[in-house]
């Protein structure tokens, strides 16, 4: 077999793309495989949907990330609506796994990857890069969020509201108040398992039909939450506000009222902390020091 050339990296982009910080929430649903196969065939005809005990797997994930460039820094938010899939020609290499095993990273072939169906992003530069480098179906959107943070109250609840947007002149983001979806994951007080699940292989299909596989490394384990128990059925709520949008139709087509099977999170550790100040002793009485 003749080796394939590497895909081009058009200007002004360069690879690999390095993340300065990443905050990542993923939600998984186990669903009937028939509708998943149909949707996957429309977007990625050379991929096959993975199955776990007879169920296909759909993921919906949110990312907040920082990147440092020569001119300064940039912050980007995006969501991906994905089907877990593999190259059809590699079907004899796919390990037989349960969902829990897959979610914790047992597939070290990394052929089980995310076939992107929709990607919404609030950074026009990142939209252009995703399309040009990875054949991502990426388009504008923006987000209002509530996240677990060391700079806020204790808790593990994630809330993401996605809204419509357009790309304006000079690659600016033009926000709309039209809501698209709302996602809440209440993960408080749940046990977690470390998930050695990267590199995550992301699949894209080019306009000429060629399939791209782009791996993403995360340098520490994810935290996986098993939501399979019936008493966890209300932990995750995904609401579609625009059912006639392409994203809305595809969410309803695959997920309907199916409860989430699992969640996974990653939050970059802090690299510095600005601590609480303290008073220095003064030779003046305290009341005079306070008055200046």
Short mmCIF file of the C-alpha atoms (twelve columns), coordinates in Angstrom:
data_MODEL
# 
_entry.id   MODEL 
# 
loop_
_atom_site.group_PDB 
_atom_site.id 
_atom_site.type_symbol 
_atom_site.label_atom_id 
_atom_site.label_alt_id 
_atom_site.label_comp_id 
_atom_site.label_asym_id 
_atom_site.label_seq_id 
_atom_site.Cartn_x 
_atom_site.Cartn_y 
_atom_site.Cartn_z 
_atom_site.pdbx_PDB_model_num 
ATOM 1   C CA . UNK A 1   0.000   0.000  0.000  1 
ATOM 2   C CA . UNK A 2   1.370   3.425  -0.963 1 
ATOM 3   C CA . UNK A 3   1.867   5.696  2.072  1 
ATOM 4   C CA . UNK A 4   -0.509  8.644  2.167  1 
ATOM 5   C CA . UNK A 5   0.864   12.194 2.278  1 
ATOM 6   C CA . UNK A 6   0.165   14.277 5.344  1 
ATOM 7   C CA . UNK A 7   -2.661  16.803 4.996  1 
ATOM 8   C CA . UNK A 8   -1.461  20.364 4.286  1 
ATOM 9   C CA . UNK A 9   -1.179  22.991 7.024  1 
ATOM 10  C CA . UNK A 10  -2.261  26.221 5.303  1 
ATOM 11  C CA . UNK A 11  -1.017  29.618 6.373  1 
ATOM 12  C CA . UNK A 12  -1.225  31.218 8.896  1 
ATOM 13  C CA . UNK A 13  -1.799  28.091 10.973 1 
ATOM 14  C CA . UNK A 14  0.809   25.775 12.459 1 
ATOM 15  C CA . UNK A 15  0.656   22.447 14.228 1 
ATOM 16  C CA . UNK A 16  0.579   21.156 16.837 1 
ATOM 17  C CA . UNK A 17  -1.745  23.681 18.437 1 
ATOM 18  C CA . UNK A 18  -0.804  24.080 22.112 1 
ATOM 19  C CA . UNK A 19  -3.427  24.732 24.777 1 
ATOM 20  C CA . UNK A 20  -2.354  26.934 27.670 1 
ATOM 21  C CA . UNK A 21  -5.307  25.774 29.770 1 
ATOM 22  C CA . UNK A 22  -8.342  23.575 29.159 1 
ATOM 23  C CA . UNK A 23  -11.659 23.121 30.958 1 
ATOM 24  C CA . UNK A 24  -13.664 20.330 29.386 1 
ATOM 25  C CA . UNK A 25  -17.024 18.679 30.088 1 
ATOM 26  C CA . UNK A 26  -18.293 15.697 28.119 1 
ATOM 27  C CA . UNK A 27  -21.615 13.889 28.376 1 
ATOM 28  C CA . UNK A 28  -22.240 10.453 26.846 1 
ATOM 29  C CA . UNK A 29  -25.522 8.846  25.827 1 
ATOM 30  C CA . UNK A 30  -26.039 5.196  24.848 1 
ATOM 31  C CA . UNK A 31  -28.760 5.115  22.197 1 
ATOM 32  C CA . UNK A 32  -30.377 2.958  19.515 1 
ATOM 33  C CA . UNK A 33  -27.837 2.383  16.739 1 
ATOM 34  C CA . UNK A 34  -30.127 2.718  13.696 1 
ATOM 35  C CA . UNK A 35  -30.625 6.517  13.684 1 
ATOM 36  C CA . UNK A 36  -26.954 6.990  14.607 1 
ATOM 37  C CA . UNK A 37  -25.822 4.993  11.577 1 
ATOM 38  C CA . UNK A 38  -28.110 7.028  9.309  1 
ATOM 39  C CA . UNK A 39  -26.814 10.385 10.575 1 
ATOM 40  C CA . UNK A 40  -23.192 9.256  10.491 1 
ATOM 41  C CA . UNK A 41  -23.547 8.092  6.886  1 
ATOM 42  C CA . UNK A 42  -24.680 11.587 5.843  1 
ATOM 43  C CA . UNK A 43  -21.640 13.277 7.367  1 
ATOM 44  C CA . UNK A 44  -18.897 10.627 7.346  1 
ATOM 45  C CA . UNK A 45  -19.689 7.798  4.893  1 
ATOM 46  C CA . UNK A 46  -16.345 6.026  5.461  1 
ATOM 47  C CA . UNK A 47  -16.864 5.712  9.217  1 
ATOM 48  C CA . UNK A 48  -18.913 3.170  11.166 1 
ATOM 49  C CA . UNK A 49  -20.681 3.768  14.456 1 
ATOM 50  C CA . UNK A 50  -19.158 1.957  17.426 1 
ATOM 51  C CA . UNK A 51  -21.445 -0.219 19.510 1 
ATOM 52  C CA . UNK A 52  -21.256 -1.092 23.186 1 
ATOM 53  C CA . UNK A 53  -23.464 -4.032 24.120 1 
ATOM 54  C CA . UNK A 54  -25.677 -3.245 21.136 1 
ATOM 55  C CA . UNK A 55  -25.960 0.516  21.754 1 
ATOM 56  C CA . UNK A 56  -24.331 3.354  19.851 1 
ATOM 57  C CA . UNK A 57  -22.634 6.211  21.695 1 
ATOM 58  C CA . UNK A 58  -23.252 9.931  21.230 1 
ATOM 59  C CA . UNK A 59  -21.275 12.629 23.053 1 
ATOM 60  C CA . UNK A 60  -21.914 16.309 23.649 1 
ATOM 61  C CA . UNK A 61  -19.009 18.261 25.034 1 
ATOM 62  C CA . UNK A 62  -18.077 21.790 26.025 1 
ATOM 63  C CA . UNK A 63  -14.577 23.274 25.981 1 
ATOM 64  C CA . UNK A 64  -13.137 26.471 27.427 1 
ATOM 65  C CA . UNK A 65  -9.495  26.922 26.527 1 
ATOM 66  C CA . UNK A 66  -6.716  29.488 26.551 1 
ATOM 67  C CA . UNK A 67  -3.895  29.754 24.040 1 
ATOM 68  C CA . UNK A 68  -0.854  32.019 24.039 1 
ATOM 69  C CA . UNK A 69  0.274   33.518 20.743 1 
ATOM 70  C CA . UNK A 70  3.194   35.809 19.785 1 
ATOM 71  C CA . UNK A 71  0.785   38.757 19.915 1 
ATOM 72  C CA . UNK A 72  -0.805  37.847 23.259 1 
ATOM 73  C CA . UNK A 73  -3.501  35.490 24.484 1 
ATOM 74  C CA . UNK A 74  -6.881  34.241 23.331 1 
ATOM 75  C CA . UNK A 75  -9.804  32.513 25.054 1 
ATOM 76  C CA . UNK A 76  -12.139 30.223 23.107 1 
ATOM 77  C CA . UNK A 77  -15.332 28.339 23.932 1 
ATOM 78  C CA . UNK A 78  -16.968 25.651 21.816 1 
ATOM 79  C CA . UNK A 79  -19.245 22.633 21.925 1 
ATOM 80  C CA . UNK A 80  -19.076 19.449 19.882 1 
ATOM 81  C CA . UNK A 81  -21.896 17.049 19.069 1 
ATOM 82  C CA . UNK A 82  -20.206 13.764 18.177 1 
ATOM 83  C CA . UNK A 83  -20.810 10.139 17.312 1 
ATOM 84  C CA . UNK A 84  -18.245 7.618  18.538 1 
ATOM 85  C CA . UNK A 85  -17.026 5.915  15.387 1 
ATOM 86  C CA . UNK A 86  -14.124 4.190  13.664 1 
ATOM 87  C CA . UNK A 87  -12.839 3.796  10.081 1 
ATOM 88  C CA . UNK A 88  -14.903 1.076  8.422  1 
ATOM 89  C CA . UNK A 89  -11.767 -0.400 6.843  1 
ATOM 90  C CA . UNK A 90  -10.301 -0.947 10.337 1 
ATOM 91  C CA . UNK A 91  -13.261 -2.870 11.754 1 
ATOM 92  C CA . UNK A 92  -11.161 -5.991 12.414 1 
ATOM 93  C CA . UNK A 93  -8.919  -3.998 14.768 1 
ATOM 94  C CA . UNK A 94  -11.667 -2.611 17.016 1 
ATOM 95  C CA . UNK A 95  -11.565 -4.090 20.541 1 
ATOM 96  C CA . UNK A 96  -14.759 -5.408 22.091 1 
ATOM 97  C CA . UNK A 97  -15.465 -3.141 25.072 1 
ATOM 98  C CA . UNK A 98  -18.245 -2.136 27.399 1 
ATOM 99  C CA . UNK A 99  -19.094 1.548  27.567 1 
ATOM 100 C CA . UNK A 100 -17.446 1.861  31.004 1 
ATOM 101 C CA . UNK A 101 -14.236 0.323  29.664 1 
ATOM 102 C CA . UNK A 102 -14.207 2.662  26.659 1 
ATOM 103 C CA . UNK A 103 -14.915 5.703  28.840 1 
ATOM 104 C CA . UNK A 104 -11.947 4.891  31.078 1 
ATOM 105 C CA . UNK A 105 -9.548  4.623  28.137 1 
ATOM 106 C CA . UNK A 106 -9.202  0.903  27.504 1 
ATOM 107 C CA . UNK A 107 -9.111  1.377  23.716 1 
ATOM 108 C CA . UNK A 108 -5.408  1.980  23.223 1 
ATOM 109 C CA . UNK A 109 -5.730  1.548  19.456 1 
ATOM 110 C CA . UNK A 110 -7.388  5.012  19.519 1 
ATOM 111 C CA . UNK A 111 -9.469  3.994  16.499 1 
ATOM 112 C CA . UNK A 112 -12.630 4.675  18.496 1 
ATOM 113 C CA . UNK A 113 -12.814 8.405  17.969 1 
ATOM 114 C CA . UNK A 114 -15.247 11.308 17.806 1 
ATOM 115 C CA . UNK A 115 -16.924 11.837 14.440 1 
ATOM 116 C CA . UNK A 116 -17.935 15.473 14.610 1 
ATOM 117 C CA . UNK A 117 -21.494 16.285 13.505 1 
ATOM 118 C CA . UNK A 118 -21.794 19.878 14.782 1 
ATOM 119 C CA . UNK A 119 -19.200 22.215 16.321 1 
ATOM 120 C CA . UNK A 120 -20.240 25.662 17.618 1 
ATOM 121 C CA . UNK A 121 -17.470 28.109 18.488 1 
ATOM 122 C CA . UNK A 122 -17.195 31.722 19.659 1 
ATOM 123 C CA . UNK A 123 -13.794 32.435 18.066 1 
ATOM 124 C CA . UNK A 124 -13.774 33.164 14.292 1 
ATOM 125 C CA . UNK A 125 -10.045 32.365 14.087 1 
ATOM 126 C CA . UNK A 126 -10.630 28.959 15.724 1 
ATOM 127 C CA . UNK A 127 -13.555 28.331 13.366 1 
ATOM 128 C CA . UNK A 128 -11.311 28.937 10.361 1 
ATOM 129 C CA . UNK A 129 -8.557  26.755 11.840 1 
ATOM 130 C CA . UNK A 130 -10.922 23.889 12.627 1 
ATOM 131 C CA . UNK A 131 -12.327 23.885 9.111  1 
ATOM 132 C CA . UNK A 132 -8.971  24.217 7.342  1 
ATOM 133 C CA . UNK A 133 -6.910  21.823 9.470  1 
ATOM 134 C CA . UNK A 134 -9.344  19.162 10.671 1 
ATOM 135 C CA . UNK A 135 -12.376 19.393 8.336  1 
ATOM 136 C CA . UNK A 136 -14.561 20.235 11.333 1 
ATOM 137 C CA . UNK A 137 -18.192 21.213 10.672 1 
ATOM 138 C CA . UNK A 138 -17.558 24.357 12.713 1 
ATOM 139 C CA . UNK A 139 -19.743 27.464 12.768 1 
ATOM 140 C CA . UNK A 140 -20.352 30.501 15.000 1 
ATOM 141 C CA . UNK A 141 -22.094 30.391 18.356 1 
ATOM 142 C CA . UNK A 142 -21.569 31.832 21.808 1 
ATOM 143 C CA . UNK A 143 -22.072 30.729 25.388 1 
ATOM 144 C CA . UNK A 144 -23.178 31.763 28.850 1 
ATOM 145 C CA . UNK A 145 -21.794 29.356 31.426 1 
ATOM 146 C CA . UNK A 146 -21.496 28.475 35.084 1 
ATOM 147 C CA . UNK A 147 -18.477 26.313 35.867 1 
ATOM 148 C CA . UNK A 148 -16.785 24.681 38.847 1 
ATOM 149 C CA . UNK A 149 -13.949 27.009 39.830 1 
ATOM 150 C CA . UNK A 150 -11.412 27.492 42.590 1 
ATOM 151 C CA . UNK A 151 -12.377 31.167 42.356 1 
ATOM 152 C CA . UNK A 152 -16.024 30.490 43.192 1 
ATOM 153 C CA . UNK A 153 -18.281 28.514 45.520 1 
ATOM 154 C CA . UNK A 154 -17.519 24.844 46.032 1 
ATOM 155 C CA . UNK A 155 -19.394 22.469 43.736 1 
ATOM 156 C CA . UNK A 156 -19.206 20.348 40.592 1 
ATOM 157 C CA . UNK A 157 -22.177 21.628 38.586 1 
ATOM 158 C CA . UNK A 158 -21.632 22.738 34.996 1 
ATOM 159 C CA . UNK A 159 -24.188 24.870 33.146 1 
ATOM 160 C CA . UNK A 160 -23.812 25.823 29.484 1 
ATOM 161 C CA . UNK A 161 -26.277 27.904 27.457 1 
ATOM 162 C CA . UNK A 162 -25.498 27.992 23.726 1 
ATOM 163 C CA . UNK A 163 -26.752 30.829 21.527 1 
ATOM 164 C CA . UNK A 164 -26.649 31.600 17.817 1 
ATOM 165 C CA . UNK A 165 -24.085 33.905 16.210 1 
ATOM 166 C CA . UNK A 166 -22.702 34.973 12.836 1 
ATOM 167 C CA . UNK A 167 -19.281 35.990 11.612 1 
ATOM 168 C CA . UNK A 168 -19.197 39.701 10.817 1 
ATOM 169 C CA . UNK A 169 -16.733 41.939 9.005  1 
ATOM 170 C CA . UNK A 170 -13.049 41.508 9.809  1 
ATOM 171 C CA . UNK A 171 -13.765 38.102 11.366 1 
ATOM 172 C CA . UNK A 172 -15.691 39.498 14.314 1 
ATOM 173 C CA . UNK A 173 -18.353 37.508 16.148 1 
ATOM 174 C CA . UNK A 174 -21.867 38.942 15.872 1 
ATOM 175 C CA . UNK A 175 -23.907 37.566 18.768 1 
ATOM 176 C CA . UNK A 176 -27.631 36.840 18.631 1 
ATOM 177 C CA . UNK A 177 -29.917 36.352 21.616 1 
ATOM 178 C CA . UNK A 178 -31.493 33.302 19.938 1 
ATOM 179 C CA . UNK A 179 -31.021 30.355 22.320 1 
ATOM 180 C CA . UNK A 180 -30.001 27.017 20.829 1 
ATOM 181 C CA . UNK A 181 -29.603 24.653 23.793 1 
ATOM 182 C CA . UNK A 182 -29.046 24.482 27.536 1 
ATOM 183 C CA . UNK A 183 -26.982 21.797 29.259 1 
ATOM 184 C CA . UNK A 184 -26.707 21.222 33.008 1 
ATOM 185 C CA . UNK A 185 -24.589 18.493 34.588 1 
ATOM 186 C CA . UNK A 186 -24.924 18.279 38.384 1 
ATOM 187 C CA . UNK A 187 -21.933 16.118 39.259 1 
ATOM 188 C CA . UNK A 188 -21.684 17.077 42.933 1 
ATOM 189 C CA . UNK A 189 -20.960 14.319 45.465 1 
ATOM 190 C CA . UNK A 190 -20.351 11.659 42.814 1 
ATOM 191 C CA . UNK A 191 -17.454 9.217  42.887 1 
ATOM 192 C CA . UNK A 192 -15.066 9.475  39.946 1 
ATOM 193 C CA . UNK A 193 -12.639 7.165  38.206 1 
ATOM 194 C CA . UNK A 194 -9.462  8.310  36.437 1 
ATOM 195 C CA . UNK A 195 -9.777  7.972  32.659 1 
ATOM 196 C CA . UNK A 196 -6.616  7.504  30.615 1 
ATOM 197 C CA . UNK A 197 -8.548  8.240  27.420 1 
ATOM 198 C CA . UNK A 198 -6.221  10.441 25.375 1 
ATOM 199 C CA . UNK A 199 -5.090  10.981 22.727 1 
ATOM 200 C CA . UNK A 200 -8.673  11.528 21.612 1 
ATOM 201 C CA . UNK A 201 -8.956  10.873 17.877 1 
ATOM 202 C CA . UNK A 202 -11.174 13.393 16.108 1 
ATOM 203 C CA . UNK A 203 -12.516 12.456 12.675 1 
ATOM 204 C CA . UNK A 204 -13.422 14.847 9.887  1 
ATOM 205 C CA . UNK A 205 -14.442 14.339 6.279  1 
ATOM 206 C CA . UNK A 206 -13.001 16.757 3.702  1 
ATOM 207 C CA . UNK A 207 -15.099 18.218 0.866  1 
ATOM 208 C CA . UNK A 208 -13.304 15.839 -1.530 1 
ATOM 209 C CA . UNK A 209 -14.326 12.844 0.601  1 
ATOM 210 C CA . UNK A 210 -11.006 12.089 2.260  1 
ATOM 211 C CA . UNK A 211 -11.165 11.281 5.980  1 
ATOM 212 C CA . UNK A 212 -8.892  13.045 8.463  1 
ATOM 213 C CA . UNK A 213 -7.882  11.667 11.851 1 
ATOM 214 C CA . UNK A 214 -6.529  14.301 14.246 1 
ATOM 215 C CA . UNK A 215 -5.362  13.201 17.721 1 
ATOM 216 C CA . UNK A 216 -5.519  15.518 20.741 1 
ATOM 217 C CA . UNK A 217 -3.314  14.850 23.763 1 
ATOM 218 C CA . UNK A 218 -4.295  15.920 27.276 1 
ATOM 219 C CA . UNK A 219 -1.423  15.497 29.689 1 
ATOM 220 C CA . UNK A 220 -3.328  14.385 32.799 1 
ATOM 221 C CA . UNK A 221 -6.198  11.911 33.211 1 
ATOM 222 C CA . UNK A 222 -9.838  12.919 32.884 1 
ATOM 223 C CA . UNK A 223 -12.338 12.246 35.652 1 
ATOM 224 C CA . UNK A 224 -15.145 9.885  34.595 1 
ATOM 225 C CA . UNK A 225 -18.552 9.824  36.287 1 
ATOM 226 C CA . UNK A 226 -20.702 6.703  35.948 1 
ATOM 227 C CA . UNK A 227 -24.305 7.908  35.568 1 
ATOM 228 C CA . UNK A 228 -25.800 4.529  34.735 1 
ATOM 229 C CA . UNK A 229 -27.636 4.090  38.053 1 
ATOM 230 C CA . UNK A 230 -31.362 5.008  37.921 1 
ATOM 231 C CA . UNK A 231 -30.985 7.547  40.742 1 
ATOM 232 C CA . UNK A 232 -28.587 9.545  38.534 1 
ATOM 233 C CA . UNK A 233 -31.082 9.922  35.684 1 
ATOM 234 C CA . UNK A 234 -31.765 13.591 36.521 1 
ATOM 235 C CA . UNK A 235 -28.129 14.602 36.929 1 
ATOM 236 C CA . UNK A 236 -27.873 15.761 33.301 1 
ATOM 237 C CA . UNK A 237 -30.442 17.923 31.537 1 
ATOM 238 C CA . UNK A 238 -30.125 18.857 27.863 1 
ATOM 239 C CA . UNK A 239 -32.808 21.200 26.542 1 
ATOM 240 C CA . UNK A 240 -33.172 22.132 22.870 1 
ATOM 241 C CA . UNK A 241 -34.491 25.667 22.374 1 
ATOM 242 C CA . UNK A 242 -34.272 25.693 18.559 1 
ATOM 243 C CA . UNK A 243 -35.780 22.371 17.434 1 
ATOM 244 C CA . UNK A 244 -35.841 23.455 13.770 1 
ATOM 245 C CA . UNK A 245 -32.097 24.165 13.648 1 
ATOM 246 C CA . UNK A 246 -29.782 21.513 12.233 1 
ATOM 247 C CA . UNK A 247 -28.297 20.959 15.696 1 
ATOM 248 C CA . UNK A 248 -31.733 20.770 17.308 1 
ATOM 249 C CA . UNK A 249 -33.049 18.238 14.794 1 
ATOM 250 C CA . UNK A 250 -29.973 16.036 15.154 1 
ATOM 251 C CA . UNK A 251 -30.140 16.098 18.945 1 
ATOM 252 C CA . UNK A 252 -33.803 15.054 18.902 1 
ATOM 253 C CA . UNK A 253 -33.164 12.404 16.254 1 
ATOM 254 C CA . UNK A 254 -30.614 10.572 18.385 1 
ATOM 255 C CA . UNK A 255 -31.189 11.412 22.030 1 
ATOM 256 C CA . UNK A 256 -34.905 12.075 22.576 1 
ATOM 257 C CA . UNK A 257 -35.423 11.536 26.343 1 
ATOM 258 C CA . UNK A 258 -32.538 9.092  26.853 1 
ATOM 259 C CA . UNK A 259 -30.744 9.597  30.202 1 
ATOM 260 C CA . UNK A 260 -27.002 10.157 30.122 1 
ATOM 261 C CA . UNK A 261 -24.768 7.136  30.631 1 
ATOM 262 C CA . UNK A 262 -21.692 8.992  31.847 1 
ATOM 263 C CA . UNK A 263 -19.811 12.257 32.111 1 
ATOM 264 C CA . UNK A 264 -16.147 13.158 31.959 1 
ATOM 265 C CA . UNK A 265 -14.343 16.315 32.980 1 
ATOM 266 C CA . UNK A 266 -10.920 17.864 32.849 1 
ATOM 267 C CA . UNK A 267 -9.838  21.153 34.399 1 
ATOM 268 C CA . UNK A 268 -6.319  22.469 34.042 1 
ATOM 269 C CA . UNK A 269 -4.613  22.861 37.423 1 
ATOM 270 C CA . UNK A 270 -3.761  26.406 38.478 1 
ATOM 271 C CA . UNK A 271 -0.200  27.532 37.855 1 
ATOM 272 C CA . UNK A 272 -0.083  30.402 40.356 1 
ATOM 273 C CA . UNK A 273 -2.129  31.966 43.141 1 
ATOM 274 C CA . UNK A 274 -2.295  35.548 44.347 1 
ATOM 275 C CA . UNK A 275 -2.696  35.140 48.096 1 
ATOM 276 C CA . UNK A 276 -4.576  37.044 50.781 1 
ATOM 277 C CA . UNK A 277 -2.724  40.166 51.937 1 
ATOM 278 C CA . UNK A 278 -1.697  40.861 55.505 1 
ATOM 279 C CA . UNK A 279 -0.972  44.030 57.500 1 
ATOM 280 C CA . UNK A 280 2.521   45.124 58.357 1 
ATOM 281 C CA . UNK A 281 3.203   46.584 61.808 1 
ATOM 282 C CA . UNK A 282 3.479   50.358 61.964 1 
ATOM 283 C CA . UNK A 283 4.939   52.701 64.528 1 
ATOM 284 C CA . UNK A 284 1.796   54.841 64.449 1 
ATOM 285 C CA . UNK A 285 -1.323  53.965 66.456 1 
ATOM 286 C CA . UNK A 286 -3.816  51.846 64.487 1 
ATOM 287 C CA . UNK A 287 -6.443  54.613 64.339 1 
ATOM 288 C CA . UNK A 288 -3.938  57.068 62.858 1 
ATOM 289 C CA . UNK A 289 -2.684  54.498 60.348 1 
ATOM 290 C CA . UNK A 290 -6.273  53.799 59.204 1 
ATOM 291 C CA . UNK A 291 -7.013  57.521 58.732 1 
ATOM 292 C CA . UNK A 292 -3.762  58.137 56.864 1 
# 
